[in-house]
C-alpha positions as CSV (number, residue, x, y, z in Angstrom):
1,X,156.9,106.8,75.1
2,X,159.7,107.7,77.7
3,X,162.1,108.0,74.7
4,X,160.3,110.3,73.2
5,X,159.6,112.4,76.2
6,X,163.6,112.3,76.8
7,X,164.4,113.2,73.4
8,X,161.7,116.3,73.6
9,X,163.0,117.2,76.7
10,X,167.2,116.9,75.1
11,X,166.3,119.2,72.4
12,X,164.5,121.8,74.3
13,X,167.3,122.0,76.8
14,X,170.4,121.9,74.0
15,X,168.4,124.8,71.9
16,X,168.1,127.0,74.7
17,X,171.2,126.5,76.4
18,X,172.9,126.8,72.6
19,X,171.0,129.7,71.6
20,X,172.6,131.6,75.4
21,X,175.8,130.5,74.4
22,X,175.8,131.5,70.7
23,X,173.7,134.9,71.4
24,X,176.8,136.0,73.9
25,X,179.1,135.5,71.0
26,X,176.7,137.5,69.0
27,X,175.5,140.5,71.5
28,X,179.5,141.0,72.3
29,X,180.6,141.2,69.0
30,X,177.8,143.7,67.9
31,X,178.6,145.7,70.7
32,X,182.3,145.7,69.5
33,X,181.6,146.4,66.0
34,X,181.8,143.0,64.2
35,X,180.1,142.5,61.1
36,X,177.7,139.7,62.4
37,X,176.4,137.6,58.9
38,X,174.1,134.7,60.7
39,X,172.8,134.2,63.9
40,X,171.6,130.3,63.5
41,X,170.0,128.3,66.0
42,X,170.8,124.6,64.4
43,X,173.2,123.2,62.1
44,X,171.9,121.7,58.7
45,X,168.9,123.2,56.3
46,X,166.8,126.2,57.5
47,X,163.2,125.8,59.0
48,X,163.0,129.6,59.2
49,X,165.2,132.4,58.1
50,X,164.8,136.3,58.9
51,X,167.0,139.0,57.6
52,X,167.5,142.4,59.3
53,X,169.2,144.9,60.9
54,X,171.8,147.5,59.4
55,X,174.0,144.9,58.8
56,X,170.8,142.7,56.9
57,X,172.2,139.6,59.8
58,X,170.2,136.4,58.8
59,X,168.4,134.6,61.8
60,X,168.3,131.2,61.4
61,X,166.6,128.3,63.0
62,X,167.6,125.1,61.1
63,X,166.8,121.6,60.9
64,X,169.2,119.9,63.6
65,X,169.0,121.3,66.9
66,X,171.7,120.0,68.3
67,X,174.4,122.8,68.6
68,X,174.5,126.6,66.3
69,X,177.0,128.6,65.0
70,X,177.3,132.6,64.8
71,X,179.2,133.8,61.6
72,X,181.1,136.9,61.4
73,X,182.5,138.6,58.1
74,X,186.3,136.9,57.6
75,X,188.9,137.7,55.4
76,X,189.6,134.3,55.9
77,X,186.4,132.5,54.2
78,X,186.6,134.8,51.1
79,X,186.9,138.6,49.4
80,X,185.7,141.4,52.1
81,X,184.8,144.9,50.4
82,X,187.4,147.0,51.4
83,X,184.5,149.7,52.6
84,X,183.8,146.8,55.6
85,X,187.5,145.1,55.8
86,X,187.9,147.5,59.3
87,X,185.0,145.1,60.6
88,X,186.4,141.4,60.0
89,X,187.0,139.3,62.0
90,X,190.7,139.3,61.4
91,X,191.2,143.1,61.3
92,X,189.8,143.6,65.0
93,X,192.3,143.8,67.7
94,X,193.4,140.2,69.6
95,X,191.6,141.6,72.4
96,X,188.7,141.9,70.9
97,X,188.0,138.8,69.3
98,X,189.2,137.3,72.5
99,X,186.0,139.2,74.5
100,X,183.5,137.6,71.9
101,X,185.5,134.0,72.4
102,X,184.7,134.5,75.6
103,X,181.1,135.7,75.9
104,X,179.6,132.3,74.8
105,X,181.0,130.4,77.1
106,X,180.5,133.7,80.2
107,X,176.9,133.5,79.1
108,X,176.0,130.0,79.7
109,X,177.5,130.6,83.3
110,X,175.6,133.9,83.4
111,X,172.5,132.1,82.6
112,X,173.5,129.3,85.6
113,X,173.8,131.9,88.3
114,X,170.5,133.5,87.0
115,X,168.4,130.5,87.4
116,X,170.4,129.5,90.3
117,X,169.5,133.1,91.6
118,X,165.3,132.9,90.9
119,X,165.4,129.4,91.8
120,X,166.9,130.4,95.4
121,X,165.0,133.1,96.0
122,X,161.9,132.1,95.0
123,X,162.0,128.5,97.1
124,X,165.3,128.4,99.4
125,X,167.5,125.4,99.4
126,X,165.9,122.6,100.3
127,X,167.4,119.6,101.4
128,X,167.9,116.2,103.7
129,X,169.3,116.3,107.0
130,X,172.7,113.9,106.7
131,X,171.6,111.4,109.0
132,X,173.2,108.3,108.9
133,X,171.1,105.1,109.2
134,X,173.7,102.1,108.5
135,X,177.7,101.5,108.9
136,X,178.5,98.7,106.7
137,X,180.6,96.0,109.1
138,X,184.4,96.7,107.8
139,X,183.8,99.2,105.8
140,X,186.0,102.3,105.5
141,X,183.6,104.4,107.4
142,X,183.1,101.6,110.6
143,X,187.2,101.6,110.5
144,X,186.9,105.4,110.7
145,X,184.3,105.3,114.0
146,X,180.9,106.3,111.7
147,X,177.8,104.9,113.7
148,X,174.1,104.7,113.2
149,X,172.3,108.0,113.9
150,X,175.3,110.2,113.4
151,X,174.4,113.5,111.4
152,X,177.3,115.0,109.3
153,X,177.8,118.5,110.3
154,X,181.2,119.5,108.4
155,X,183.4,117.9,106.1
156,X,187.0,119.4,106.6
157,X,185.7,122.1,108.7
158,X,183.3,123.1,105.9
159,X,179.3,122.8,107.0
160,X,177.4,120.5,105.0
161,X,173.5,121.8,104.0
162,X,172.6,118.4,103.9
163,X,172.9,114.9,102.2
164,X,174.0,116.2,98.9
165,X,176.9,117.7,100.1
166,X,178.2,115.1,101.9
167,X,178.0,112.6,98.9
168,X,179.7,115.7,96.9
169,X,182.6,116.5,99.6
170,X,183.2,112.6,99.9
171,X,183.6,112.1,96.5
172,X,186.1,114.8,95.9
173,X,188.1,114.1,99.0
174,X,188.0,110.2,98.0
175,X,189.2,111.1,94.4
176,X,192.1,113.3,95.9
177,X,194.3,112.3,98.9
178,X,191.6,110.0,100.2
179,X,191.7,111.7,103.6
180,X,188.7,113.7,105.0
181,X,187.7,114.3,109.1
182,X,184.0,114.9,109.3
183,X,182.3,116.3,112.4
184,X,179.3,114.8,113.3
185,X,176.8,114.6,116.2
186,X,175.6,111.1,117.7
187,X,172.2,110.3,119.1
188,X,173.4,111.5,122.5
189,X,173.7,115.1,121.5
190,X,177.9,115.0,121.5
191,X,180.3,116.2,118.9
192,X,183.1,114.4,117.8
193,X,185.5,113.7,115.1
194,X,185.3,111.1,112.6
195,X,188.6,110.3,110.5
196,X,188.2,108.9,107.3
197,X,191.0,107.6,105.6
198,X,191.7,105.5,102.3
199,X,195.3,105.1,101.6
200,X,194.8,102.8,98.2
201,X,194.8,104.2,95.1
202,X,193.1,101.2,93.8
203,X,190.3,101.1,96.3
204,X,189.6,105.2,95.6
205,X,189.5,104.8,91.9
206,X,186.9,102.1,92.7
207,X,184.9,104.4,94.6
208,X,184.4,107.0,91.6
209,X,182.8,104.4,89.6
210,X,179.2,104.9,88.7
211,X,177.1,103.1,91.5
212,X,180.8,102.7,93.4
213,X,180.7,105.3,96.0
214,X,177.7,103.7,97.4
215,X,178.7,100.3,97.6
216,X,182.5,100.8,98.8
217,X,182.1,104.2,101.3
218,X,180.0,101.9,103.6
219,X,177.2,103.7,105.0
220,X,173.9,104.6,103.6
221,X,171.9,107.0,105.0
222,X,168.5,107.1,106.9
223,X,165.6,106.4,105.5
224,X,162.1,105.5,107.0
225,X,160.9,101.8,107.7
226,X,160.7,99.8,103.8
227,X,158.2,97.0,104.4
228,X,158.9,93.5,102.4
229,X,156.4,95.0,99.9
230,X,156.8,93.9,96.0
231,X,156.9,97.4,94.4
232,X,157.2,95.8,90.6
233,X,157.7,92.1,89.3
234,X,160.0,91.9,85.6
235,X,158.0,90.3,83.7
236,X,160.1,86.7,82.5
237,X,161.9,86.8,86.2
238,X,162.0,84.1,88.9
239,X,159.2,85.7,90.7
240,X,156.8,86.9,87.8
241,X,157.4,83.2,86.8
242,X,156.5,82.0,90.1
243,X,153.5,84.1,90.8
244,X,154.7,86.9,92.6
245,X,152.9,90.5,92.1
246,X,153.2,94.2,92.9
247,X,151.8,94.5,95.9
248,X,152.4,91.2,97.7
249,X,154.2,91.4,101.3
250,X,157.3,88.8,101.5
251,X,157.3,87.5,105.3
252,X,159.8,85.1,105.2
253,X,162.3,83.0,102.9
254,X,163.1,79.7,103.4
255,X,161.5,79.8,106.8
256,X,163.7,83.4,108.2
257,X,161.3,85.9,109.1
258,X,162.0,89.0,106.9
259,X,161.5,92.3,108.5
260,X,161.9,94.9,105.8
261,X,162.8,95.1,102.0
262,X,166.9,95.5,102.4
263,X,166.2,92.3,104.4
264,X,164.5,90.3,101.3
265,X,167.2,91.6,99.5
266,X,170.0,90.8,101.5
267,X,168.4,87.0,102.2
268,X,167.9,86.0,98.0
269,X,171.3,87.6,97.4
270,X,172.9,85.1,99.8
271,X,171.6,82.4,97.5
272,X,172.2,82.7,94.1
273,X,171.5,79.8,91.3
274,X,169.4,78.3,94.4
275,X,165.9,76.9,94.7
276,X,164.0,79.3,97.4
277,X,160.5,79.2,99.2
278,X,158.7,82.7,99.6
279,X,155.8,82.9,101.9
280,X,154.2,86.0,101.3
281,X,150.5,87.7,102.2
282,X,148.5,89.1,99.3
283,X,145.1,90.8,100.3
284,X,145.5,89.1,103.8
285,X,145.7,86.0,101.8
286,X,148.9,84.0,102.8
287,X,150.6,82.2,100.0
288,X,154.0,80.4,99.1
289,X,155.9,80.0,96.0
290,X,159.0,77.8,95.2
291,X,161.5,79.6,92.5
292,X,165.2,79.3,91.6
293,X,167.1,83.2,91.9
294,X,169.1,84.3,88.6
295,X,172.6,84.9,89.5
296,X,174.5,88.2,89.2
297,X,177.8,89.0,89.2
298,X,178.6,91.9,91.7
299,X,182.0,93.0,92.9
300,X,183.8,89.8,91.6
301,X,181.3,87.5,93.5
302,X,177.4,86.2,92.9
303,X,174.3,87.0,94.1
304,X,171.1,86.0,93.6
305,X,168.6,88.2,92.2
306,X,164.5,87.1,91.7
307,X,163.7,90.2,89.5
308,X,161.8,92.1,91.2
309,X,161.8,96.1,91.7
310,X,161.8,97.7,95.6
311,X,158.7,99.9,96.4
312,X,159.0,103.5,96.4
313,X,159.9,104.7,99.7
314,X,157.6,106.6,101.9
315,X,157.9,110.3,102.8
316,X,160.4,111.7,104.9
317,X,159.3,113.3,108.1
318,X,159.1,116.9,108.7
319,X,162.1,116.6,111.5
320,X,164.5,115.4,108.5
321,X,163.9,118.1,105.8
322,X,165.7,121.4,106.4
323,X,164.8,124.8,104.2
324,X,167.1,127.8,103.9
325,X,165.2,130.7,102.8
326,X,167.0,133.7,101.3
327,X,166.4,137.6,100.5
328,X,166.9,138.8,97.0
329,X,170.7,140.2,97.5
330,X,171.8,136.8,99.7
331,X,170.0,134.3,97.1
332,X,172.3,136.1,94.3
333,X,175.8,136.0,96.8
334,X,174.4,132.3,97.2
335,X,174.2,131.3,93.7
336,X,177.5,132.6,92.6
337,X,179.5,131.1,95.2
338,X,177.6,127.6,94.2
339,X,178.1,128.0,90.5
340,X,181.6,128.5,91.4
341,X,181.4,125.7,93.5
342,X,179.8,123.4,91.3
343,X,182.4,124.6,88.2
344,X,185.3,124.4,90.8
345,X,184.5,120.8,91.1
346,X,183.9,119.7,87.6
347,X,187.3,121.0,86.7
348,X,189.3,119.0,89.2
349,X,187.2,115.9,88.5
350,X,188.1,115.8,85.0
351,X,191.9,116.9,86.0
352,X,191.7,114.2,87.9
353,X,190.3,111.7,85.2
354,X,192.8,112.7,82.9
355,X,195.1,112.0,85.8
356,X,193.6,108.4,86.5
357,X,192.4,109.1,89.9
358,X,188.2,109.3,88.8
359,X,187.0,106.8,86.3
360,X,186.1,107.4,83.1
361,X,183.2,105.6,83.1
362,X,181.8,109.1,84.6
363,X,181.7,110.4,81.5
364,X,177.6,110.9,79.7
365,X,176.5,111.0,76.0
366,X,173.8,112.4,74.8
367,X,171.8,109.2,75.5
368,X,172.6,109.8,79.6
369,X,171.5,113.4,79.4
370,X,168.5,112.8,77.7
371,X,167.9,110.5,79.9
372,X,168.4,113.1,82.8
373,X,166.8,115.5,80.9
374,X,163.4,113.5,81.0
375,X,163.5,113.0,84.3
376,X,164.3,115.8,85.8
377,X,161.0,117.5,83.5
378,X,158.7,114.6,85.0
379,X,159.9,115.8,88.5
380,X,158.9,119.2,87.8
381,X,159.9,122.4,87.1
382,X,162.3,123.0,89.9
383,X,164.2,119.6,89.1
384,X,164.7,120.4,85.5
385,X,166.2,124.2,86.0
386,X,168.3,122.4,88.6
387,X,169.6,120.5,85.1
388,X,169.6,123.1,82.8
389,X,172.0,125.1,85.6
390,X,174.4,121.8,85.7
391,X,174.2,121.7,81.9
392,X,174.8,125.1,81.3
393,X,177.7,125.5,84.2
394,X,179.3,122.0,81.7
395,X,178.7,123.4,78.8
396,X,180.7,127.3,79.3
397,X,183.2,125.1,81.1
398,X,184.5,122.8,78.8
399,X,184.2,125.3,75.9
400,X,186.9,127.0,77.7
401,X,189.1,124.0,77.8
402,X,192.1,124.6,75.7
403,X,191.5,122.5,72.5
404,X,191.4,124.2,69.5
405,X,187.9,123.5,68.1
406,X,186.5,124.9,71.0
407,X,186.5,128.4,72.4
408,X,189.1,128.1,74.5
409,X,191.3,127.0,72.1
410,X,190.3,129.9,69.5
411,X,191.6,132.0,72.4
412,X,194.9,130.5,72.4
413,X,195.0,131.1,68.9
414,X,194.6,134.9,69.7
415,X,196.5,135.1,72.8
416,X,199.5,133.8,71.0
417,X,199.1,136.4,67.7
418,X,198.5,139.1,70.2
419,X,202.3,137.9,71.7
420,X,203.7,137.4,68.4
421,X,202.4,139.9,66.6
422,X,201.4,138.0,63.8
423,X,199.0,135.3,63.1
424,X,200.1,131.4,63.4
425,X,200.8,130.0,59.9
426,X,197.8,128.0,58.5
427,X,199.6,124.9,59.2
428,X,199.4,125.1,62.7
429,X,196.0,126.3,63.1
430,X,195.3,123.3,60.8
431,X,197.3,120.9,62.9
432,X,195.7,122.5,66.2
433,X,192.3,121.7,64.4
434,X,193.1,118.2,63.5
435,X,194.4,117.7,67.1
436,X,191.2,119.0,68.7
437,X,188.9,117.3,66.3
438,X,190.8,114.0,67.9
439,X,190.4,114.9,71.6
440,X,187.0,115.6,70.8
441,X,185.7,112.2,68.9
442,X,187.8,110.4,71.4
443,X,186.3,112.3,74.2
444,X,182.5,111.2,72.7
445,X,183.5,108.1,71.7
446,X,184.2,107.4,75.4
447,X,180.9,109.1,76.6
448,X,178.4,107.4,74.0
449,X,180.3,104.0,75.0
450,X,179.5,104.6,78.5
451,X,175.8,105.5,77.4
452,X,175.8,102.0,75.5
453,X,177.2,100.1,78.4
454,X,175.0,102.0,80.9
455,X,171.5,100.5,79.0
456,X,173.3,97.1,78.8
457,X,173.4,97.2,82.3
């Protein structure tokens, strides 16, 4: 069932987010007097086919939904009555085609702002106040003088809104020079500096793999009392072997009282491939169960691991959460400075994975962002235009990258005939092709792998 709601989800987001994309193409080279020919929705057979307009344009929603093309009249694919030549493709000015290059990729990040804009406007910015609960002993951040009850205020004198920024600005500033001074406030009301600084390459790389950051930064932030509570027992695991359900309260192992959930975790993790003794309370029922933990291997050592799942966590209170509500004219300044912002980042993070400083393993297929996709729907409507603005802000920026097959590479194509003064021969358009077509299976072939590897755990 979930796969079928994240596939449902996938194809609703890809056809609308292709059809802004592909309808800026269109729209911009109407207005600039391009013969447009199709205007499909989908690659493969057609589900549904209109023709009209003065130029009889067929609209076309075919069979895969997974991408769409607009076709213009061109020389180039075969004879052009000499009555229409002045509206080809090729006959237009450089400049021109170059404005409809550019409109797909100008809509998609139109479209981002605009949801950004409603979504803004009509509920603020929510978020969670950057409190920090734990400093991991010897962890970068205890080296750098982080403590307990600390709440992140800046991040190289820029103000944080809350805990998403700080895991954003931490992340860049890790995957560059690995230096960052955050201000923060303690518990007793006092500002200070906190200098954060991770001179190995090595050890940031580590911390830009997926699930890295967490584990290697050293803190975690503030979250309210977890009891030992079994949210979920995997059905074949130690404990659903042993007995265990959801719902039973773990109050000791091996005879150490356990206070909390991190502290089951942290107490079976310590003893991997061992026999263990759980007491535990079930209805106000005490019980006790004997089981050997599975062993994982985390971070080049093993832990033990009894398969079961931690309970949700309860709600935040109202003293954490933090709104900002905005007028009309300030939610619109808002969202463009964020969709900047958030296509700012994107390009240095994949500068920077071409450079070898962000792993590659960040990379999703279509299997991870269906998976989002799902997700974010079953979270609400709020969540899911939050993807389709991430999605669409990815999707105009890489089709402005510089490889051939993609707009941005077009565009180089025009830029340099418009210098010229001539086209390039065919066999460098056709090499340009062949070299794009490359970057482009290898850049997939890396993403779907990490999708693979990802549901292999």
């Amino acid at each position: 069932m979930n796969l079928l709601w994240y596939l449902l989800w996938f194809l609703l987001a890809v056809s609308l987010l292709v059809t802004v994309h592909e309808y800026g193409h269109y729209w911009v080279a109407r207005r600039l007097g391009f013969k447009v020919l199709r205007f499909s929705v989908g690659f493969g057979k057609p589900l549904w086919t209109y023709v009209g307009g003065p130029d009889r344009t067929e609209y076309v929603f075919a069979a895969l939904p997974l991408g769409g093309y607009v076709k213009l009249l061109d020389e180039r694919e075969g004879p052009v009555p000499s009555a229409e030549l002045e509206r080809s493709f090729t006959r237009k000015a450089p400049w021109q085609r170059i404005l409809v290059l550019l409109a797909g990729p100008a809509f998609n990040i139109v479209f981002a702002i605009l949801l950004l804009w409603g979504m803004l406007w009509f509920a603020g910015s929510p978020d969670i106040r950057a409190v920090i609960g734990s400093v991991a002993e010897g962890s970068p951040m205890e080296r750098a003088g982080l403590r307990p009850g600390d709440e992140v205020l800046r991040i190289d004198g820029r103000a944080v809104g809350g805990r998403s920024d700080v895991v954003l600005g931490l992340i860049d500033t890790m995957s560059g020079d690995g230096t960052a001074v955050l201000e923060v406030i303690g518990k007793d009301g006092r500002t200070r500096s906190v200098d954060l600084r991770i001179e190995d390459p090595e050890v940031r790389h580590a911390l830009t793999e997926p699930a890295g950051f967490a584990r290697g930064i050293g803190f975690r932030f503030w979250e309210p009392p977890r009891p030992a509570v079994i949210g979920r027992v995997v059905d074949g695991g130690p404990a659903g072997v042993a007995g265990l359900q959801a719902g039973d309260r773990v109050t000791s192992v091996d005879g150490v009282q356990v206070a909390d959930f991190p502290a089951l975790v942290e107490l079976v993790s310590a003893r991997p491939g061992s026999e263990v003794m759980l007491d535990y309370e079930r209805n106000g029922v005490s019980g006790r169960v004997r089981m050997r933990t599975e062993v994982d291997r985390v971070d080049g050592r093993d832990v033990g691991r009894i398969r079961v799942e931690t309970p949700a966590p309860g709600p935040l209170p109202d003293s954490m959460l933090t709104l900002r509500q905005y007028g009309p004219l300030e939610a619109l300044a808002a969202a463009t400075v964020k969709a900047w912002d958030m296509t700012v980042l994107q390009a240095r993070m994949l500068w920077r994975m071409i450079m070898g400083q962000v792993s590659v393993k960040n990379l999703s297929g279509p299997i991870s962002i269906a998976e989002y996709a799902g997700e974010s729907a079953s979270g609400g409507v709020l969540p899911f235009l939050g993807f389709l603005v991430l999605i669409s802000l990815s999707l105009g920026f890489l089709n402005l990258l510089p490889i051939p097959i993609l707009d941005g590479g077009q565009i180089l194509y025009q830029l340099a005939e418009w210098i010229k003064g001539s086209p390039l021969s065919e066999q460098a358009q056709a090499f340009g092709q062949q070299v794009g077509i490359a970057l482009l299976l290898l850049l997939m072939g890396v993403a779907l792998f990490n999708d693979v590897a990802r549901q292999l755990g």
